[in-house]
Tab-separated table of C-alpha atoms in Angstrom:
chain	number	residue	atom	x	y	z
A	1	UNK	CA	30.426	201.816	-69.099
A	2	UNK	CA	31.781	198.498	-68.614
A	3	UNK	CA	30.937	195.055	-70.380
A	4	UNK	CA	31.233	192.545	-68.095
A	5	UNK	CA	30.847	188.644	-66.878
A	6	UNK	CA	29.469	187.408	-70.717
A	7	UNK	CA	33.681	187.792	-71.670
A	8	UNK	CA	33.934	189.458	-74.791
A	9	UNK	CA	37.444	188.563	-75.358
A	10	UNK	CA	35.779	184.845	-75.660
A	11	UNK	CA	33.050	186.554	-77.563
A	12	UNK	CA	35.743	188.062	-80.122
A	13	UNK	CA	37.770	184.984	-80.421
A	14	UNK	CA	34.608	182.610	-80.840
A	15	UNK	CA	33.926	185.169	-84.253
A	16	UNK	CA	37.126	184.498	-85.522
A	17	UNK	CA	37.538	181.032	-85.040
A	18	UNK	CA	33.865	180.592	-86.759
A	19	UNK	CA	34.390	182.627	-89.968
A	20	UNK	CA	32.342	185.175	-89.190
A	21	UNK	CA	32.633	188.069	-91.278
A	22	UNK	CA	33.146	191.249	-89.518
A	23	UNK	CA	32.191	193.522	-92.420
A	24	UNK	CA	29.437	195.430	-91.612
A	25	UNK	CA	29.396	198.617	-93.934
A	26	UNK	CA	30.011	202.125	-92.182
A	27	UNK	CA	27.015	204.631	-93.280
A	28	UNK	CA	29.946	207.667	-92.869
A	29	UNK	CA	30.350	209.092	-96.721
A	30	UNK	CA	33.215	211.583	-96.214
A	31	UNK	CA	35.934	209.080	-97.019
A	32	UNK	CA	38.187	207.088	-94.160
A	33	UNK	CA	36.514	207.008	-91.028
A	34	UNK	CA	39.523	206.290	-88.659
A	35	UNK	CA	42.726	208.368	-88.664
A	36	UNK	CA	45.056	208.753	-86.297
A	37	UNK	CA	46.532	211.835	-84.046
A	38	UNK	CA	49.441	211.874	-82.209
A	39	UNK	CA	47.555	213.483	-79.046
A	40	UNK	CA	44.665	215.003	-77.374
A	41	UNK	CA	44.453	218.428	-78.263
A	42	UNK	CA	42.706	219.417	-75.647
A	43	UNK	CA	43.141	220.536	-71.899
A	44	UNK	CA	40.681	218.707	-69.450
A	45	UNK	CA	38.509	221.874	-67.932
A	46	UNK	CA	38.617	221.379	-64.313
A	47	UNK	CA	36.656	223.572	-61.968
A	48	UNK	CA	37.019	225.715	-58.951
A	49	UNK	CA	36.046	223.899	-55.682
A	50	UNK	CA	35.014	226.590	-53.729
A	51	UNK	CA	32.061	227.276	-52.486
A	52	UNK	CA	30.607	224.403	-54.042
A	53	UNK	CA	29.182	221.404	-52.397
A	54	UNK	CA	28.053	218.026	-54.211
A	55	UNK	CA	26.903	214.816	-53.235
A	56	UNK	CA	27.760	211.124	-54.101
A	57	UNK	CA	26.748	207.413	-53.682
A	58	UNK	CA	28.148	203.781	-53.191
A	59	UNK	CA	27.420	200.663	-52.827
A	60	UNK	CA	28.320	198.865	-50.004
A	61	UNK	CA	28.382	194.890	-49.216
A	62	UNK	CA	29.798	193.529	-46.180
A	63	UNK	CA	33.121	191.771	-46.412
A	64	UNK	CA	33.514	190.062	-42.849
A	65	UNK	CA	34.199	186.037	-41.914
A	66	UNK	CA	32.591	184.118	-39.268
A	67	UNK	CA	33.634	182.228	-35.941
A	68	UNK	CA	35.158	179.771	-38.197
A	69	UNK	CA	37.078	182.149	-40.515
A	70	UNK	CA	34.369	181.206	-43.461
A	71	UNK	CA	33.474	184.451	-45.591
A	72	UNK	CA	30.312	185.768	-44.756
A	73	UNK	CA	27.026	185.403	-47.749
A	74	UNK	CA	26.452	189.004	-48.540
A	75	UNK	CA	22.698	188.903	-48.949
A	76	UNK	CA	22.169	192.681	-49.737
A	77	UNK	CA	23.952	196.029	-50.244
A	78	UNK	CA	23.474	199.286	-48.819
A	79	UNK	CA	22.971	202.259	-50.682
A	80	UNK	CA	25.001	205.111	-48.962
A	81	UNK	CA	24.794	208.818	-49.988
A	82	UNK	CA	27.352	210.775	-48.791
A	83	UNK	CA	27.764	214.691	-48.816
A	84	UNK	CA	30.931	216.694	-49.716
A	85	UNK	CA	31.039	220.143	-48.086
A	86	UNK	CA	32.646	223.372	-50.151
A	87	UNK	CA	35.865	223.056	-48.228
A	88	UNK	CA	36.042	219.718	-50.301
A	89	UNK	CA	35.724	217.520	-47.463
A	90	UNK	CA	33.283	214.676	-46.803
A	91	UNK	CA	30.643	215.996	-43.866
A	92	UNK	CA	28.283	213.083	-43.897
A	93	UNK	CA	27.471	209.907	-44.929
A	94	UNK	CA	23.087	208.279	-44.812
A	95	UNK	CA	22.067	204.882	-45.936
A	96	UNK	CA	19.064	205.440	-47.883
A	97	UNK	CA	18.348	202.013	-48.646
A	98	UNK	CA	19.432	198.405	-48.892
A	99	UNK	CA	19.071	196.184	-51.873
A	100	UNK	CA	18.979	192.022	-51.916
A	101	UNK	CA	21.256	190.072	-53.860
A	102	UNK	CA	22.991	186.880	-54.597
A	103	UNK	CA	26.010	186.122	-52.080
A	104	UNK	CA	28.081	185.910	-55.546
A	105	UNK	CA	26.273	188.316	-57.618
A	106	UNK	CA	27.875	192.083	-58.057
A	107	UNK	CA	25.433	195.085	-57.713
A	108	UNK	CA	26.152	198.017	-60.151
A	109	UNK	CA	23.915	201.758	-59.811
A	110	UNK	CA	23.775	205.086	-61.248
A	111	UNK	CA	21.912	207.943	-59.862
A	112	UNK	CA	20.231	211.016	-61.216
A	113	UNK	CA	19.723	214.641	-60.850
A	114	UNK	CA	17.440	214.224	-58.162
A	115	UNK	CA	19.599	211.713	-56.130
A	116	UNK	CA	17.192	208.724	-56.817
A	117	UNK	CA	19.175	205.752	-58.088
A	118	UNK	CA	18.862	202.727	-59.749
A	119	UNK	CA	20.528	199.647	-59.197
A	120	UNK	CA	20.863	196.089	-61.124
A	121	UNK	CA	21.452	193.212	-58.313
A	122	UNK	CA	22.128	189.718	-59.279
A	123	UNK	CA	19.753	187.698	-57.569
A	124	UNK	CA	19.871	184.136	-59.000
A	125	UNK	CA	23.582	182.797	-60.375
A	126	UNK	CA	22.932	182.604	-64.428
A	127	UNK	CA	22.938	185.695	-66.935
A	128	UNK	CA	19.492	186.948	-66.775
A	129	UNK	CA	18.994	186.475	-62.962
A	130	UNK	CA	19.531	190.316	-62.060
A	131	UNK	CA	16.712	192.563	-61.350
A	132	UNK	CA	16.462	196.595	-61.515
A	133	UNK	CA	15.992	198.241	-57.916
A	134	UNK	CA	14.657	201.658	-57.723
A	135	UNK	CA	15.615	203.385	-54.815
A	136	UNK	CA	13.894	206.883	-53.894
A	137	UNK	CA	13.672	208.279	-49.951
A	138	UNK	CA	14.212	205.351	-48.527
A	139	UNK	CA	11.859	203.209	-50.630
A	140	UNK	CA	13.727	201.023	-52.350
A	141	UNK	CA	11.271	199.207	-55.314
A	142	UNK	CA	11.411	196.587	-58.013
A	143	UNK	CA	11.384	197.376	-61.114
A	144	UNK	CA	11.459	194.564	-63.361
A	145	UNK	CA	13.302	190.888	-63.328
A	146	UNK	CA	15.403	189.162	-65.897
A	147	UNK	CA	18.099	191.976	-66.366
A	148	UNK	CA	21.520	191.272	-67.728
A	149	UNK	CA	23.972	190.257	-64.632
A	150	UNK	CA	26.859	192.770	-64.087
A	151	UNK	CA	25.436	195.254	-66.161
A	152	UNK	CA	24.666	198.922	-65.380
A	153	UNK	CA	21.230	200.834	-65.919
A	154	UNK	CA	21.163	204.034	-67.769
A	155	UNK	CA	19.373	207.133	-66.494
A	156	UNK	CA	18.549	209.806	-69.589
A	157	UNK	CA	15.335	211.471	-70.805
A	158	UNK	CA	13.465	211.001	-67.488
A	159	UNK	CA	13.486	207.277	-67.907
A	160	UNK	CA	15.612	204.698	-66.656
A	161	UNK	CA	17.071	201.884	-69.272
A	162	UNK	CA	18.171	198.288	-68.332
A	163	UNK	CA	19.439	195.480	-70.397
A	164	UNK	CA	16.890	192.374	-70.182
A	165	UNK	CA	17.420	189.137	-72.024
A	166	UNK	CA	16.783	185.651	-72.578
A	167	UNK	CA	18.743	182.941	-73.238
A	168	UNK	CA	19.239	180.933	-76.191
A	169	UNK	CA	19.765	177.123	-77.523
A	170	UNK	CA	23.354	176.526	-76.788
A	171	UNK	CA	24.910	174.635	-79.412
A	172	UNK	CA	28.600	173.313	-79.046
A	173	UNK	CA	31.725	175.344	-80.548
A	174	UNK	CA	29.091	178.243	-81.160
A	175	UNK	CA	28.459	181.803	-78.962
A	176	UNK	CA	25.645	181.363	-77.720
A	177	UNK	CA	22.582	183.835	-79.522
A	178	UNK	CA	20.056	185.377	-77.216
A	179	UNK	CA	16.545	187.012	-77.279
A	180	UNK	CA	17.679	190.339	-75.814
A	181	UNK	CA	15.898	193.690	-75.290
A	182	UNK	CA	16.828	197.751	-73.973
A	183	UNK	CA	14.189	198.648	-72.074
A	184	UNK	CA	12.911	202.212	-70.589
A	185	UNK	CA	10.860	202.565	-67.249
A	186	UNK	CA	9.392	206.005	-66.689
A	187	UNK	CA	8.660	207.885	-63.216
A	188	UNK	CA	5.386	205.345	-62.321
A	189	UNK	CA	7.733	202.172	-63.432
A	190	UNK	CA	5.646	201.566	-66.711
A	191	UNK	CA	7.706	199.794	-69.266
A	192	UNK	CA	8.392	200.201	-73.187
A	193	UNK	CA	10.763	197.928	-75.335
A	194	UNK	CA	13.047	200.650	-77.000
A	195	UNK	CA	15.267	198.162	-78.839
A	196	UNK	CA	15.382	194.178	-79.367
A	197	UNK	CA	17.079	191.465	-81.454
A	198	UNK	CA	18.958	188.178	-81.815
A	199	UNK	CA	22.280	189.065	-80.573
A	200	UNK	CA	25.190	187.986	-78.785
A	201	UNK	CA	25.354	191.046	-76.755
A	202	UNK	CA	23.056	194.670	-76.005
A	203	UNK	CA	25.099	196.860	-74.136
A	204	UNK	CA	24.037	200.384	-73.460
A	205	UNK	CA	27.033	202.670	-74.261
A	206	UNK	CA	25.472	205.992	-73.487
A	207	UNK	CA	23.453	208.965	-74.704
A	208	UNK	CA	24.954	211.734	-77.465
A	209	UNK	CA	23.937	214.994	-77.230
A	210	UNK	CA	20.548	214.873	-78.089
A	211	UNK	CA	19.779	212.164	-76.096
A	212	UNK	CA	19.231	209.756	-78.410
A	213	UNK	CA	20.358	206.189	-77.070
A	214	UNK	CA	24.144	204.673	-78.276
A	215	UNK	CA	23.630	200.745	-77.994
A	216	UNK	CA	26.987	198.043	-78.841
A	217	UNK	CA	25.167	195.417	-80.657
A	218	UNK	CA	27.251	192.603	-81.513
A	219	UNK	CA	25.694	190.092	-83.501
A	220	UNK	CA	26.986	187.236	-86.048
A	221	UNK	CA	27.238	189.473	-88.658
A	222	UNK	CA	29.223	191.919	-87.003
A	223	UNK	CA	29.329	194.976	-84.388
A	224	UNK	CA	27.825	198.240	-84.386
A	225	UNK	CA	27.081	201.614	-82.388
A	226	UNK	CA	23.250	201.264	-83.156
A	227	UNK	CA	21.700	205.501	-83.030
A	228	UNK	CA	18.375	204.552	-81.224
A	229	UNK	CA	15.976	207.509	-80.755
A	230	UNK	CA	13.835	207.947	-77.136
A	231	UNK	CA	11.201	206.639	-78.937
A	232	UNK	CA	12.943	203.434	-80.381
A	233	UNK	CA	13.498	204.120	-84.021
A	234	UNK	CA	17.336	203.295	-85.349
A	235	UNK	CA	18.469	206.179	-86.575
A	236	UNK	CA	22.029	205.059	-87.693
A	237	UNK	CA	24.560	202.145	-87.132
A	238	UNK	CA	28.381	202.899	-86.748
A	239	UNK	CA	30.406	199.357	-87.786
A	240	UNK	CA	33.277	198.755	-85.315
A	241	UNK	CA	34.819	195.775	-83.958
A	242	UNK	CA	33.913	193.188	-81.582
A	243	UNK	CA	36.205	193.607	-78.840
A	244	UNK	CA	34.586	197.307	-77.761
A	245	UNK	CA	34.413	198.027	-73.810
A	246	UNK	CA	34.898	200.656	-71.104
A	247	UNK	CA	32.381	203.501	-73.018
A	248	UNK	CA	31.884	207.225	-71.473
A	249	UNK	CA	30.382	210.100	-73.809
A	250	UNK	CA	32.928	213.456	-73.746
A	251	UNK	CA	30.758	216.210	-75.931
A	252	UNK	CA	30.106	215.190	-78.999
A	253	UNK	CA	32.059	212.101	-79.143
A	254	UNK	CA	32.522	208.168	-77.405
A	255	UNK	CA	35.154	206.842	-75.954
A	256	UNK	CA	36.086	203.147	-75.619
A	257	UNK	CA	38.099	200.372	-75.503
A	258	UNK	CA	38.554	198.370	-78.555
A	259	UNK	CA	40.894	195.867	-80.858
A	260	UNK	CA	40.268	194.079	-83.776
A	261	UNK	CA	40.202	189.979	-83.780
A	262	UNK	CA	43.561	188.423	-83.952
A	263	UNK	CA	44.454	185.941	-86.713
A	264	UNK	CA	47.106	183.468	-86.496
A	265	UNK	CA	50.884	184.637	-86.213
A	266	UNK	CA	49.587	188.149	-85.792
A	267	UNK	CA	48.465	189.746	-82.739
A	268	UNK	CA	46.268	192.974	-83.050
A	269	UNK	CA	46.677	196.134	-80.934
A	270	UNK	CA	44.084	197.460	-78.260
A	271	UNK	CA	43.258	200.635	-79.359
A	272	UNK	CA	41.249	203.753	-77.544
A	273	UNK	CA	38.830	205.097	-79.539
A	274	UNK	CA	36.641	208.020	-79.997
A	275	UNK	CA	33.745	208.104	-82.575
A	276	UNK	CA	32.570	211.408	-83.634
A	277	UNK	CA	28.854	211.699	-83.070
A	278	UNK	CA	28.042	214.779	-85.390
A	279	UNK	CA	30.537	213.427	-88.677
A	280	UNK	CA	30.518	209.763	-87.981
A	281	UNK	CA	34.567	209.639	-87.880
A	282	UNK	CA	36.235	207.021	-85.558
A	283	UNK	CA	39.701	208.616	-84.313
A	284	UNK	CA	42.178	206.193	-82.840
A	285	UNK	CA	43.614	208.174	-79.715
A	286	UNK	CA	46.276	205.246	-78.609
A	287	UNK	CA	47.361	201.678	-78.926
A	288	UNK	CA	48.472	199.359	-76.647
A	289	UNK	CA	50.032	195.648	-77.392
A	290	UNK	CA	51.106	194.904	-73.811
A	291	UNK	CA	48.585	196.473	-72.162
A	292	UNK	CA	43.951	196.991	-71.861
A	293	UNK	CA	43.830	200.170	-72.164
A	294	UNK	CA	40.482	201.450	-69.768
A	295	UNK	CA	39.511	204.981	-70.811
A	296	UNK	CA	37.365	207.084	-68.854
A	297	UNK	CA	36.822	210.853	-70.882
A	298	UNK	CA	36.166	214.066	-69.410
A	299	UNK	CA	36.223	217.306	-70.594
A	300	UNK	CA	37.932	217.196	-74.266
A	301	UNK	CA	40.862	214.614	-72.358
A	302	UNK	CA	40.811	210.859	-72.554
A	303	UNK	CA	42.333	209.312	-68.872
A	304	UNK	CA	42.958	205.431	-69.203
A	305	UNK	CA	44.952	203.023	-67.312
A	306	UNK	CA	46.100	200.127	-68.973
A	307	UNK	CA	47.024	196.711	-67.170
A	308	UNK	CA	48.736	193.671	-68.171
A	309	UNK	CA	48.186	190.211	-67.055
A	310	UNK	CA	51.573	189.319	-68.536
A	311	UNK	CA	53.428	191.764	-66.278
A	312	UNK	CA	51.635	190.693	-63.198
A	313	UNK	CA	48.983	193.241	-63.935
A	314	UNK	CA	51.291	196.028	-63.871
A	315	UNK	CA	49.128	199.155	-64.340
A	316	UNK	CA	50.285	202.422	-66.603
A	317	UNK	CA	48.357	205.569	-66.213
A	318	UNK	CA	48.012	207.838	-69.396
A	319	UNK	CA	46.571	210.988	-69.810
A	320	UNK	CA	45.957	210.906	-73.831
A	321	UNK	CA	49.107	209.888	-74.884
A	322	UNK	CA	51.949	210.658	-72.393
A	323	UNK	CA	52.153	208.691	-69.077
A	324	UNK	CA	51.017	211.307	-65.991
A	325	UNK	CA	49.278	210.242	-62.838
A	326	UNK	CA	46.212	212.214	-62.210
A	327	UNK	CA	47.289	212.833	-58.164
A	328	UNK	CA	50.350	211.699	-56.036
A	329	UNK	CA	49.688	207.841	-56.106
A	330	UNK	CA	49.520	205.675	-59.153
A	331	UNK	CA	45.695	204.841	-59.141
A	332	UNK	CA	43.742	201.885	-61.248
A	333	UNK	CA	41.226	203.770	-62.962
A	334	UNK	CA	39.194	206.648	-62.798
A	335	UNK	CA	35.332	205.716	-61.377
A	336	UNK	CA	33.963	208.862	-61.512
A	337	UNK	CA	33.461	212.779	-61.950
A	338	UNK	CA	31.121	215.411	-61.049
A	339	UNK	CA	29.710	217.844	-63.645
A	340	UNK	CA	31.885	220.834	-62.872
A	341	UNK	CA	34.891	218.310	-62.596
A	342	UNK	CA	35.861	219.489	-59.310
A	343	UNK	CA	35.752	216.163	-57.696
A	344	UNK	CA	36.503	212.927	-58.513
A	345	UNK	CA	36.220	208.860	-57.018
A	346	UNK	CA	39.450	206.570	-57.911
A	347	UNK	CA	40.904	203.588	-57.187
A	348	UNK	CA	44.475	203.668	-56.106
A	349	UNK	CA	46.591	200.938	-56.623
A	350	UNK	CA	48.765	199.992	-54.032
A	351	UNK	CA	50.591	197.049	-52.352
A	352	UNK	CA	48.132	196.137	-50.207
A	353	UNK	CA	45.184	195.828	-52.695
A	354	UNK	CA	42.703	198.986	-54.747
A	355	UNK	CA	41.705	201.554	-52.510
A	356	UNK	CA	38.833	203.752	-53.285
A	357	UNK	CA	39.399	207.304	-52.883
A	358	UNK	CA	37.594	210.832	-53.272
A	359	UNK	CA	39.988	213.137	-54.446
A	360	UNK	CA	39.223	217.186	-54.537
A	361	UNK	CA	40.790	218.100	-57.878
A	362	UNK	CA	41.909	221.277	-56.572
A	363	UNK	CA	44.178	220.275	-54.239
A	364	UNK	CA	41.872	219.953	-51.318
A	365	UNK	CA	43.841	216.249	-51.275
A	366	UNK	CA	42.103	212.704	-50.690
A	367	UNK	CA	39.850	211.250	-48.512
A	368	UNK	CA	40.026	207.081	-48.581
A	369	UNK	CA	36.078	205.590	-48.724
A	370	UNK	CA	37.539	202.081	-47.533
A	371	UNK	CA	39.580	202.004	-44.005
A	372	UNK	CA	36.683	199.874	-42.897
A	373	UNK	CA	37.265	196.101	-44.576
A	374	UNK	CA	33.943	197.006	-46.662
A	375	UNK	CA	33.595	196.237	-50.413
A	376	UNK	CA	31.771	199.117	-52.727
A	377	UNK	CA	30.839	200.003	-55.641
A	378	UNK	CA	30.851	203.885	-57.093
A	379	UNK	CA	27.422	204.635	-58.054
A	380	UNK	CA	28.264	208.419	-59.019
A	381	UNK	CA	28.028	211.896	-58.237
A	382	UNK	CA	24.088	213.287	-58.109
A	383	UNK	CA	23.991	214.974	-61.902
A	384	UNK	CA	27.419	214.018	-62.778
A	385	UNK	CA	29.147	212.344	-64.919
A	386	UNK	CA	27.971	208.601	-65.953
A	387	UNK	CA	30.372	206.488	-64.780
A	388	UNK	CA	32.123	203.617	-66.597
């Protein structure tokens, strides 16, 4: 899952250039916690297609101009379930509701087992002006105001969880500190505070296997993967550093983005990262110095592109360590996956600009989602894979 809009490359850099000490003690006892391997060992486990049928969702926002060649506001998005047959071809395609936003807000979803998804829509222009959108046979229902914009809800354990937040004094040369929550809504919308604090940042990284919640706190006194149980009780705090993005949960482990703060004359690596959620160990998987690495980890294999702004965003695509594209085209990153890993959303990059694509892992080939001019947002397969 992705940080995004609160920049936390800024957020790293402001922690360096204030002396904060990024020392927050590891609770792991069985000596260092990060080594590194020279590969994955693993095989990503993909399934057999046939016979099997699944069903996905997007967002979708119009992307049109007016007589005068002005851009269109965008006032709401569409949600749009679409149905892949066994032959591994899309048959249909539903809106099953349509959610308001701000004309220069984003809209980010997931969806559960059932097909009922959830989706955070920025509504006013400042960080806390999102709201969480239920959307369930056609109703589509609010939640709860003041979520964090650009951020993605979290379905586990029968409840949904947003990030909500307030802000905080603003004081000049300093990162900003805010009152910021993770809250859980159950099936009738009722609402419990699962985890709060003074921090610069809550993100909600995923579940491990239990389904006990893995929260990045980043706070003055340094980062953490914070073990919160369903019922809100910290059960453990894994130190890392502040630069950590771009989280999925493979197994037992979580993978992300990550590089320490830079100090001058000496410019530190991005790194991809998996923490161990049984022993506590943090593996480094890759590094990058040219490039952001994005993972995206499925099935005992850790995908990632990794683009650089000083190449003109050239993008690499790795499959652990050694470069091979995941279909014919180079692509941009991976979106999404269903359980079985049979099929798969994309986003190509080509001359012309990302495409979106569903791809049939198979071979069944590629179907584009975007001919039409509009712009979405993957939302996920129905019980797949959490998307970044």
């Amino acid at each position: 899952m992705r940080i995004l809009d609160r920049g936390i490359a800024v957020l790293g850099a402001a922690l360096v250039l204030g002396g904060v000490a990024l020392a927050m003690q590891k609770q792991a006892t069985d000596g260092d916690a990060r080594r590194r391997i020279s590969a994955e060992r693993n095989s990503t486990k993909i399934g057999d297609s046939k016979g099997k049928s699944s069903q996905f969702f997007l967002l979708e926002s119009a992307r049109d101009i007016d007589t005068n060649g002005d851009p269109v506001a965008v006032v709401q998005s569409d949600v749009v379930a679409i149905e892949v047959a066994a032959s591994g071809k899309i048959a249909s395609r539903r809106v099953v509701g349509r959610v308001p936003r701000s004309p220069r807000g984003s809209v980010r979803g997931v969806v559960d087992g059932a097909g009922t998804v959830f989706v955070v829509a920025n509504e006013e222009d400042r960080d806390f002006g999102a709201s969480l959108y239920k959307v369930d046979g056609g109703r589509v229902i609010k939640l709860t105001d003041g979520a964090l914009r650009g951020s993605r809800p979290l379905v586990a354990n029968g409840a949904v969880y947003t990030e909500l937040g307030a802000e905080g004094a603003a004081h000049e040369g300093e990162v900003r500190v805010d009152d910021l929550q993770v809250a859980a809504f159950d099936a009738s919308g009722g609402k419990s505070v699962i985890y709060a604090g003074r921090a610069f940042a809550l993100h909600l990284a995923g579940t491990d296997q239990d389904g006990d919640l893995l929260i990045y706190d980043v706070r003055p006194d340094g980062a953490a993967i914070v073990t919160v149980s369903r019922q809100g009780r910290v059960l453990r705090r894994d130190s890392v550093e502040p630069f950590a993005r771009d989280f999925t949960r493979d197994g037992e482990r979580l993978v992300f983005a990550n590089h320490s703060p830079s100090t001058p004359g000496h410019e530190t690596p991005w790194t991809v990262e998996a923490l161990d959620l049984v022993h506590h160990t943090q593996t480094v998987l890759h590094e990058e110095r040219a490039f952001q690495p994005a993972p995206f980890a499925f099935g005992g294999t850790a995908w990632f592109t990794a683009s650089s702004p000083e190449n003109a965003n050239e993008t690499r695509m790795f499959r652990g360590r050694v470069p091979a594209p995941l279909a014919a085209a180079e692509f941009t990153a991976m979106e999404a996956i269903d359980a079985a890993g049979t099929h798969a959303l994309v986003r190509h990059e080509e001359a012309r600009g990302d495409r979106l694509m569903f791809v049939d892992l198979n071979g069944a080939g590629e179907t584009p989602l975007d001919e039409d001019g509009m712009m979405r947002a993957v939302v996920g397969f129905a019980g797949g894979e959490v998307v970044r």
